[in-house]
Amino acid sequence: MPNKYAQIAQAELDLHQMTRPEAEAAVKDFLEASRQAGHNLVRIVTGKGLHSVSGPVLKEAVRNYLDKHDYEYKQAKLNEGAIEVRL
């Protein structure tokens, strides 16, 4: 019997190679489109910042955006460079 509480992300946005402003705009559009599509759980891949000159930037930017707009989220279990967002 499957776990009724386990859910798989219904959509995913990969922010690799994006600047902070590009990522913020992409997250906004992605969350709006996902909500309109009726998704309950989505994943945003921020990466770990290993290739960034100034260190991890996108994960913090995404978390700030999600906090500002009162989204419920958590780090993805299988990928520390991703965030799962409940809509």
mmCIF file of C-alpha atoms in Angstrom:
data_model
loop_
_atom_site.group_PDB
_atom_site.id
_atom_site.type_symbol
_atom_site.label_atom_id
_atom_site.label_comp_id
_atom_site.label_asym_id
_atom_site.label_seq_id
_atom_site.Cartn_x
_atom_site.Cartn_y
_atom_site.Cartn_z
ATOM 1 C CA MET A 1 0.000 0.000 0.000
ATOM 2 C CA PRO A 2 1.566 3.348 -1.008
ATOM 3 C CA ASN A 3 2.095 6.069 1.559
ATOM 4 C CA LYS A 4 -0.844 8.450 1.188
ATOM 5 C CA TYR A 5 1.297 11.346 2.441
ATOM 6 C CA ALA A 6 4.122 10.904 -0.038
ATOM 7 C CA GLN A 7 3.851 13.108 -3.088
ATOM 8 C CA ILE A 8 5.951 13.511 -6.168
ATOM 9 C CA ALA A 9 6.626 16.969 -7.547
ATOM 10 C CA GLN A 10 4.267 17.595 -10.437
ATOM 11 C CA ALA A 11 6.543 20.103 -12.165
ATOM 12 C CA GLU A 12 10.175 21.180 -11.933
ATOM 13 C CA LEU A 13 12.069 24.378 -12.675
ATOM 14 C CA ASP A 14 15.856 24.231 -13.122
ATOM 15 C CA LEU A 15 17.623 27.527 -12.376
ATOM 16 C CA HIS A 16 21.135 26.429 -13.368
ATOM 17 C CA GLN A 17 23.024 29.058 -15.384
ATOM 18 C CA MET A 18 20.573 31.833 -14.424
ATOM 19 C CA THR A 19 21.456 35.093 -12.767
ATOM 20 C CA ARG A 20 19.632 36.103 -9.597
ATOM 21 C CA PRO A 21 17.210 38.469 -11.423
ATOM 22 C CA GLU A 22 16.522 35.839 -14.098
ATOM 23 C CA ALA A 23 15.910 33.188 -11.438
ATOM 24 C CA GLU A 24 13.550 35.404 -9.433
ATOM 25 C CA ALA A 25 11.463 36.146 -12.540
ATOM 26 C CA ALA A 26 11.466 32.469 -13.556
ATOM 27 C CA VAL A 27 10.346 31.367 -10.065
ATOM 28 C CA LYS A 28 7.490 33.878 -10.049
ATOM 29 C CA ASP A 29 6.260 32.762 -13.482
ATOM 30 C CA PHE A 30 6.733 29.059 -12.668
ATOM 31 C CA LEU A 31 4.773 29.225 -9.418
ATOM 32 C CA GLU A 32 1.927 31.162 -11.037
ATOM 33 C CA ALA A 33 1.738 28.710 -13.958
ATOM 34 C CA SER A 34 1.951 25.711 -11.616
ATOM 35 C CA ARG A 35 -0.862 27.034 -9.450
ATOM 36 C CA GLN A 36 -3.014 27.669 -12.531
ATOM 37 C CA ALA A 37 -2.277 24.119 -13.734
ATOM 38 C CA GLY A 38 -3.598 22.810 -10.424
ATOM 39 C CA HIS A 39 -0.315 21.424 -9.141
ATOM 40 C CA ASN A 40 0.029 20.762 -5.408
ATOM 41 C CA LEU A 41 3.778 20.184 -5.156
ATOM 42 C CA VAL A 42 6.576 21.503 -7.377
ATOM 43 C CA ARG A 43 10.375 21.401 -7.260
ATOM 44 C CA ILE A 44 12.789 24.255 -7.904
ATOM 45 C CA VAL A 45 16.366 23.189 -8.623
ATOM 46 C CA THR A 46 18.715 25.900 -7.378
ATOM 47 C CA GLY A 47 21.967 23.965 -7.522
ATOM 48 C CA LYS A 48 24.563 24.043 -4.780
ATOM 49 C CA GLY A 49 26.480 27.086 -5.989
ATOM 50 C CA LEU A 50 29.641 25.082 -6.619
ATOM 51 C CA HIS A 51 30.352 26.861 -9.914
ATOM 52 C CA SER A 52 29.473 30.350 -8.740
ATOM 53 C CA VAL A 53 32.349 32.756 -8.169
ATOM 54 C CA SER A 54 30.583 34.315 -5.181
ATOM 55 C CA GLY A 55 29.245 31.056 -3.743
ATOM 56 C CA PRO A 56 25.606 29.927 -3.515
ATOM 57 C CA VAL A 57 23.239 32.721 -4.465
ATOM 58 C CA LEU A 58 20.114 31.211 -5.977
ATOM 59 C CA LYS A 59 19.009 29.028 -3.059
ATOM 60 C CA GLU A 60 18.967 32.052 -0.755
ATOM 61 C CA ALA A 61 17.190 34.181 -3.372
ATOM 62 C CA VAL A 62 14.499 31.524 -3.883
ATOM 63 C CA ARG A 63 14.005 31.025 -0.147
ATOM 64 C CA ASN A 64 13.678 34.790 0.354
ATOM 65 C CA TYR A 65 11.076 34.963 -2.424
ATOM 66 C CA LEU A 66 9.118 32.032 -0.972
ATOM 67 C CA ASP A 67 9.219 33.517 2.543
ATOM 68 C CA LYS A 68 8.115 36.925 1.277
ATOM 69 C CA HIS A 69 5.108 35.369 -0.473
ATOM 70 C CA ASP A 70 4.221 32.928 2.351
ATOM 71 C CA TYR A 71 4.862 29.696 0.463
ATOM 72 C CA GLU A 72 5.337 26.458 2.386
ATOM 73 C CA TYR A 73 8.578 24.775 1.288
ATOM 74 C CA LYS A 74 11.343 22.415 2.320
ATOM 75 C CA GLN A 75 14.620 21.116 1.013
ATOM 76 C CA ALA A 76 14.053 18.229 -1.390
ATOM 77 C CA LYS A 77 14.934 14.928 0.280
ATOM 78 C CA LEU A 78 16.913 13.476 -2.603
ATOM 79 C CA ASN A 79 18.654 16.637 -3.762
ATOM 80 C CA GLU A 80 20.184 19.224 -1.463
ATOM 81 C CA GLY A 81 20.316 21.627 -4.421
ATOM 82 C CA ALA A 82 16.521 21.662 -4.755
ATOM 83 C CA ILE A 83 13.514 23.029 -2.897
ATOM 84 C CA GLU A 84 10.021 21.520 -2.887
ATOM 85 C CA VAL A 85 7.160 24.000 -2.707
ATOM 86 C CA ARG A 86 3.597 23.192 -1.681
ATOM 87 C CA LEU A 87 0.960 25.193 -3.534
#
